[in-house]
Tab-separated table of N, CA, C and O in Angstrom:
chain	number	residue	atom	x	y	z
A	1	MET	N	10.855	-61.560	-46.004
A	1	MET	CA	10.732	-60.260	-45.349
A	1	MET	C	12.076	-59.870	-44.768
A	1	MET	O	12.736	-60.644	-44.105
A	2	ASN	N	12.476	-58.652	-44.979
A	2	ASN	CA	13.744	-58.161	-44.451
A	2	ASN	C	13.477	-57.409	-43.162
A	2	ASN	O	12.935	-56.314	-43.174
A	3	ASP	N	13.852	-57.988	-42.030
A	3	ASP	CA	13.577	-57.363	-40.733
A	3	ASP	C	14.570	-56.270	-40.384
A	3	ASP	O	14.494	-55.670	-39.328
A	4	CYS	N	15.509	-55.972	-41.283
A	4	CYS	CA	16.531	-54.953	-41.022
A	4	CYS	C	16.200	-53.626	-41.685
A	4	CYS	O	16.950	-52.679	-41.545
A	5	ILE	N	15.106	-53.561	-42.432
A	5	ILE	CA	14.770	-52.337	-43.143
A	5	ILE	C	14.659	-51.193	-42.138
A	5	ILE	O	13.979	-51.291	-41.133
A	6	GLY	N	15.376	-50.104	-42.440
A	6	GLY	CA	15.313	-48.927	-41.592
A	6	GLY	C	16.279	-48.930	-40.426
A	6	GLY	O	16.369	-47.958	-39.710
A	7	LEU	N	17.018	-49.999	-40.222
A	7	LEU	CA	17.947	-50.049	-39.100
A	7	LEU	C	19.331	-49.525	-39.474
A	7	LEU	O	20.177	-49.360	-38.614
A	8	GLY	N	19.560	-49.295	-40.745
A	8	GLY	CA	20.816	-48.707	-41.192
A	8	GLY	C	21.952	-49.699	-41.320
A	8	GLY	O	21.811	-50.888	-41.093
A	9	LYS	N	23.109	-49.168	-41.706
A	9	LYS	CA	24.293	-49.989	-41.930
A	9	LYS	C	24.943	-50.426	-40.626
A	9	LYS	O	25.578	-51.461	-40.564
A	10	GLN	N	24.819	-49.612	-39.605
A	10	GLN	CA	25.498	-49.896	-38.347
A	10	GLN	C	24.563	-50.618	-37.389
A	10	GLN	O	23.366	-50.665	-37.600
A	11	GLY	N	25.114	-51.173	-36.360
A	11	GLY	CA	24.326	-51.877	-35.366
A	11	GLY	C	24.973	-53.201	-35.024
A	11	GLY	O	26.140	-53.447	-35.361
A	12	TYR	N	24.205	-54.049	-34.370
A	12	TYR	CA	24.746	-55.316	-33.886
A	12	TYR	C	23.817	-56.473	-34.192
A	12	TYR	O	22.605	-56.321	-34.268
A	13	CYS	N	24.426	-57.626	-34.356
A	13	CYS	CA	23.709	-58.898	-34.385
A	13	CYS	C	23.903	-59.489	-32.989
A	13	CYS	O	24.989	-59.390	-32.418
A	14	ILE	N	22.849	-60.082	-32.441
A	14	ILE	CA	22.959	-60.639	-31.101
A	14	ILE	C	22.506	-62.088	-31.082
A	14	ILE	O	21.661	-62.501	-31.864
A	15	CYS	N	23.094	-62.844	-30.182
A	15	CYS	CA	22.693	-64.225	-29.950
A	15	CYS	C	21.810	-64.235	-28.706
A	15	CYS	O	22.250	-63.803	-27.632
A	16	VAL	N	20.581	-64.706	-28.855
A	16	VAL	CA	19.674	-64.715	-27.711
A	16	VAL	C	20.007	-65.829	-26.730
A	16	VAL	O	19.555	-65.812	-25.592
A	17	ARG	N	20.806	-66.797	-27.140
A	17	ARG	CA	21.224	-67.872	-26.243
A	17	ARG	C	22.415	-67.434	-25.383
A	17	ARG	O	22.432	-67.642	-24.178
A	18	CYS	N	23.426	-66.841	-26.023
A	18	CYS	CA	24.678	-66.490	-25.333
A	18	CYS	C	24.775	-65.021	-24.921
A	18	CYS	O	25.688	-64.653	-24.197
A	19	ASN	N	23.870	-64.190	-25.441
A	19	ASN	CA	23.917	-62.742	-25.226
A	19	ASN	C	25.185	-62.103	-25.779
A	19	ASN	O	25.646	-61.095	-25.268
A	20	ILE	N	25.738	-62.706	-26.830
A	20	ILE	CA	26.925	-62.153	-27.477
A	20	ILE	C	26.472	-61.181	-28.556
A	20	ILE	O	25.497	-61.425	-29.263
A	21	LYS	N	27.188	-60.062	-28.672
A	21	LYS	CA	26.936	-59.068	-29.712
A	21	LYS	C	28.116	-59.044	-30.652
A	21	LYS	O	29.256	-59.030	-30.210
A	22	VAL	N	27.824	-59.026	-31.944
A	22	VAL	CA	28.872	-58.817	-32.943
A	22	VAL	C	28.400	-57.695	-33.857
A	22	VAL	O	27.207	-57.502	-34.073
A	23	GLU	N	29.356	-56.961	-34.386
A	23	GLU	CA	29.021	-55.845	-35.255
A	23	GLU	C	28.316	-56.357	-36.510
A	23	GLU	O	28.739	-57.340	-37.121
A	24	HIS	N	27.214	-55.702	-36.872
A	24	HIS	CA	26.458	-56.059	-38.076
A	24	HIS	C	27.276	-55.728	-39.309
A	24	HIS	O	27.865	-54.657	-39.406
A	25	GLU	N	27.340	-56.683	-40.244
A	25	GLU	CA	28.035	-56.458	-41.508
A	25	GLU	C	27.022	-55.993	-42.542
A	25	GLU	O	26.012	-56.668	-42.776
A	26	HIS	N	27.289	-54.847	-43.146
A	26	HIS	CA	26.387	-54.248	-44.127
A	26	HIS	C	26.049	-55.251	-45.231
A	26	HIS	O	26.919	-55.930	-45.754
A	27	GLN	N	24.770	-55.346	-45.544
A	27	GLN	CA	24.194	-56.198	-46.587
A	27	GLN	C	24.247	-57.692	-46.284
A	27	GLN	O	23.977	-58.513	-47.156
A	28	ILE	N	24.586	-58.072	-45.061
A	28	ILE	CA	24.531	-59.472	-44.642
A	28	ILE	C	23.523	-59.559	-43.499
A	28	ILE	O	23.785	-59.052	-42.411
A	29	PRO	N	22.367	-60.167	-43.747
A	29	PRO	CA	21.364	-60.265	-42.686
A	29	PRO	C	21.914	-61.003	-41.457
A	29	PRO	O	22.645	-61.990	-41.595
A	30	CYS	N	21.560	-60.525	-40.285
A	30	CYS	CA	22.023	-61.176	-39.055
A	30	CYS	C	21.578	-62.625	-38.986
A	30	CYS	O	22.294	-63.460	-38.443
A	31	LYS	N	20.431	-62.930	-39.574
A	31	LYS	CA	19.947	-64.324	-39.548
A	31	LYS	C	20.855	-65.257	-40.344
A	31	LYS	O	20.766	-66.462	-40.212
A	32	GLU	N	21.744	-64.694	-41.152
A	32	GLU	CA	22.733	-65.498	-41.876
A	32	GLU	C	24.077	-65.537	-41.139
A	32	GLU	O	25.019	-66.161	-41.622
A	33	THR	N	24.138	-64.871	-40.004
A	33	THR	CA	25.348	-64.850	-39.186
A	33	THR	C	25.169	-65.832	-38.040
A	33	THR	O	24.140	-65.830	-37.370
A	34	LEU	N	26.148	-66.683	-37.813
A	34	LEU	CA	26.077	-67.650	-36.718
A	34	LEU	C	26.871	-67.142	-35.525
A	34	LEU	O	27.942	-66.540	-35.677
A	35	CYS	N	26.364	-67.414	-34.333
A	35	CYS	CA	27.037	-67.025	-33.107
A	35	CYS	C	28.409	-67.689	-33.054
A	35	CYS	O	28.514	-68.906	-33.253
A	36	PRO	N	29.451	-66.909	-32.782
A	36	PRO	CA	30.784	-67.494	-32.724
A	36	PRO	C	30.976	-68.461	-31.552
A	36	PRO	O	31.884	-69.285	-31.567
A	37	GLN	N	30.088	-68.395	-30.569
A	37	GLN	CA	30.224	-69.264	-29.389
A	37	GLN	C	29.387	-70.542	-29.499
A	37	GLN	O	29.899	-71.628	-29.259
A	38	CYS	N	28.103	-70.407	-29.878
A	38	CYS	CA	27.226	-71.593	-29.869
A	38	CYS	C	26.751	-72.033	-31.250
A	38	CYS	O	26.180	-73.110	-31.382
A	39	GLY	N	26.912	-71.198	-32.267
A	39	GLY	CA	26.510	-71.559	-33.618
A	39	GLY	C	25.061	-71.261	-33.964
A	39	GLY	O	24.617	-71.534	-35.075
A	40	LYS	N	24.295	-70.707	-33.027
A	40	LYS	CA	22.896	-70.367	-33.273
A	40	LYS	C	22.811	-69.151	-34.198
A	40	LYS	O	23.653	-68.266	-34.148
A	41	LYS	N	21.755	-69.100	-35.039
A	41	LYS	CA	21.539	-67.937	-35.887
A	41	LYS	C	21.288	-66.719	-35.011
A	41	LYS	O	20.642	-66.812	-33.963
A	42	MET	N	21.783	-65.583	-35.454
A	42	MET	CA	21.685	-64.365	-34.657
A	42	MET	C	20.510	-63.508	-35.132
A	42	MET	O	19.945	-63.739	-36.196
A	43	LEU	N	20.131	-62.542	-34.313
A	43	LEU	CA	19.072	-61.589	-34.617
A	43	LEU	C	19.663	-60.187	-34.669
A	43	LEU	O	20.603	-59.879	-33.935
A	44	ARG	N	19.069	-59.334	-35.480
A	44	ARG	CA	19.481	-57.937	-35.528
A	44	ARG	C	18.935	-57.248	-34.288
A	44	ARG	O	17.744	-57.324	-33.979
A	45	GLU	N	19.819	-56.600	-33.545
A	45	GLU	CA	19.408	-55.893	-32.333
A	45	GLU	C	18.369	-54.829	-32.686
A	45	GLU	O	18.522	-54.084	-33.637
A	46	ASN	N	17.288	-54.809	-31.938
A	46	ASN	CA	16.164	-53.884	-32.080
A	46	ASN	C	15.312	-54.116	-33.318
A	46	ASN	O	14.463	-53.295	-33.643
A	47	SER	N	15.497	-55.246	-34.000
A	47	SER	CA	14.641	-55.585	-35.136
A	47	SER	C	13.281	-56.050	-34.611
A	47	SER	O	13.104	-56.289	-33.408
A	48	TYR	N	12.345	-56.225	-35.505
A	48	TYR	CA	11.029	-56.733	-35.140
A	48	TYR	C	11.155	-58.073	-34.417
A	48	TYR	O	10.548	-58.291	-33.364
A	49	HIS	N	11.957	-58.990	-34.969
A	49	HIS	CA	12.094	-60.320	-34.373
A	49	HIS	C	12.774	-60.267	-33.006
A	49	HIS	O	12.418	-61.020	-32.099
A	50	HIS	N	13.718	-59.368	-32.836
A	50	HIS	CA	14.363	-59.204	-31.534
A	50	HIS	C	13.353	-58.676	-30.516
A	50	HIS	O	13.293	-59.158	-29.380
A	51	GLN	N	12.540	-57.707	-30.912
A	51	GLN	CA	11.524	-57.171	-30.011
A	51	GLN	C	10.513	-58.248	-29.619
A	51	GLN	O	10.110	-58.333	-28.457
A	52	GLN	N	10.114	-59.084	-30.578
A	52	GLN	CA	9.180	-60.172	-30.276
A	52	GLN	C	9.796	-61.169	-29.299
A	52	GLN	O	9.123	-61.670	-28.400
A	53	TYR	N	11.071	-61.456	-29.481
A	53	TYR	CA	11.771	-62.349	-28.553
A	53	TYR	C	11.766	-61.766	-27.142
A	53	TYR	O	11.483	-62.470	-26.170
A	54	LEU	N	12.063	-60.470	-27.016
A	54	LEU	CA	12.108	-59.828	-25.692
A	54	LEU	C	10.736	-59.840	-25.025
A	54	LEU	O	10.629	-60.083	-23.819
A	55	ILE	N	9.683	-59.606	-25.800
A	55	ILE	CA	8.318	-59.646	-25.261
A	55	ILE	C	7.998	-61.059	-24.773
A	55	ILE	O	7.477	-61.244	-23.672
A	56	SER	N	8.326	-62.051	-25.589
A	56	SER	CA	8.077	-63.448	-25.227
A	56	SER	C	8.831	-63.824	-23.951
A	56	SER	O	8.284	-64.488	-23.060
A	57	LYS	N	10.080	-63.386	-23.862
A	57	LYS	CA	10.903	-63.670	-22.691
A	57	LYS	C	10.293	-63.039	-21.435
A	57	LYS	O	10.246	-63.663	-20.370
A	58	GLU	N	9.801	-61.824	-21.558
A	58	GLU	CA	9.191	-61.119	-20.424
A	58	GLU	C	7.898	-61.806	-19.988
A	58	GLU	O	7.633	-61.946	-18.794
A	59	ILE	N	7.099	-62.261	-20.936
A	59	ILE	CA	5.853	-62.970	-20.614
A	59	ILE	C	6.162	-64.266	-19.877
A	59	ILE	O	5.525	-64.593	-18.870
A	60	LYS	N	7.146	-65.023	-20.363
A	60	LYS	CA	7.533	-66.273	-19.699
A	60	LYS	C	8.022	-66.004	-18.284
A	60	LYS	O	7.698	-66.738	-17.347
A	61	LYS	N	8.818	-64.954	-18.116
A	61	LYS	CA	9.334	-64.589	-16.794
A	61	LYS	C	8.183	-64.249	-15.850
A	61	LYS	O	8.150	-64.701	-14.712
A	62	LYS	N	7.202	-63.465	-16.350
A	62	LYS	CA	6.053	-63.081	-15.530
A	62	LYS	C	5.247	-64.313	-15.141
A	62	LYS	O	4.828	-64.454	-14.005
A	63	ASN	N	5.030	-65.220	-16.103
A	63	ASN	CA	4.243	-66.421	-15.828
A	63	ASN	C	4.940	-67.345	-14.825
A	63	ASN	O	4.281	-68.023	-14.055
A	64	ASN	N	6.254	-67.380	-14.843
A	64	ASN	CA	6.994	-68.212	-13.888
A	64	ASN	C	6.964	-67.627	-12.486
A	64	ASN	O	7.136	-68.356	-11.515
A	65	ASN	N	6.771	-66.311	-12.388
A	65	ASN	CA	6.734	-65.653	-11.076
A	65	ASN	C	5.341	-65.676	-10.457
A	65	ASN	O	5.171	-65.349	-9.297
A	66	ASP	N	4.321	-66.027	-11.238
A	66	ASP	CA	2.943	-66.060	-10.717
A	66	ASP	C	2.660	-67.333	-9.969
A	66	ASP	O	3.185	-68.342	-10.076
């Protein structure tokens, strides 16, 4: 499944560990791009998987505050 469909040529790949953003390279999925700082696979900003990560992070934060 290509999680970048509809996001266009421009945008950013982000590392959820380091919060580093790098410019997305056209036709190279962000999941094939490694973070220059920690080496973790990156996510396309605002992709389905990035949104799921943000939701999960918010749920964990809420549960830790309860």
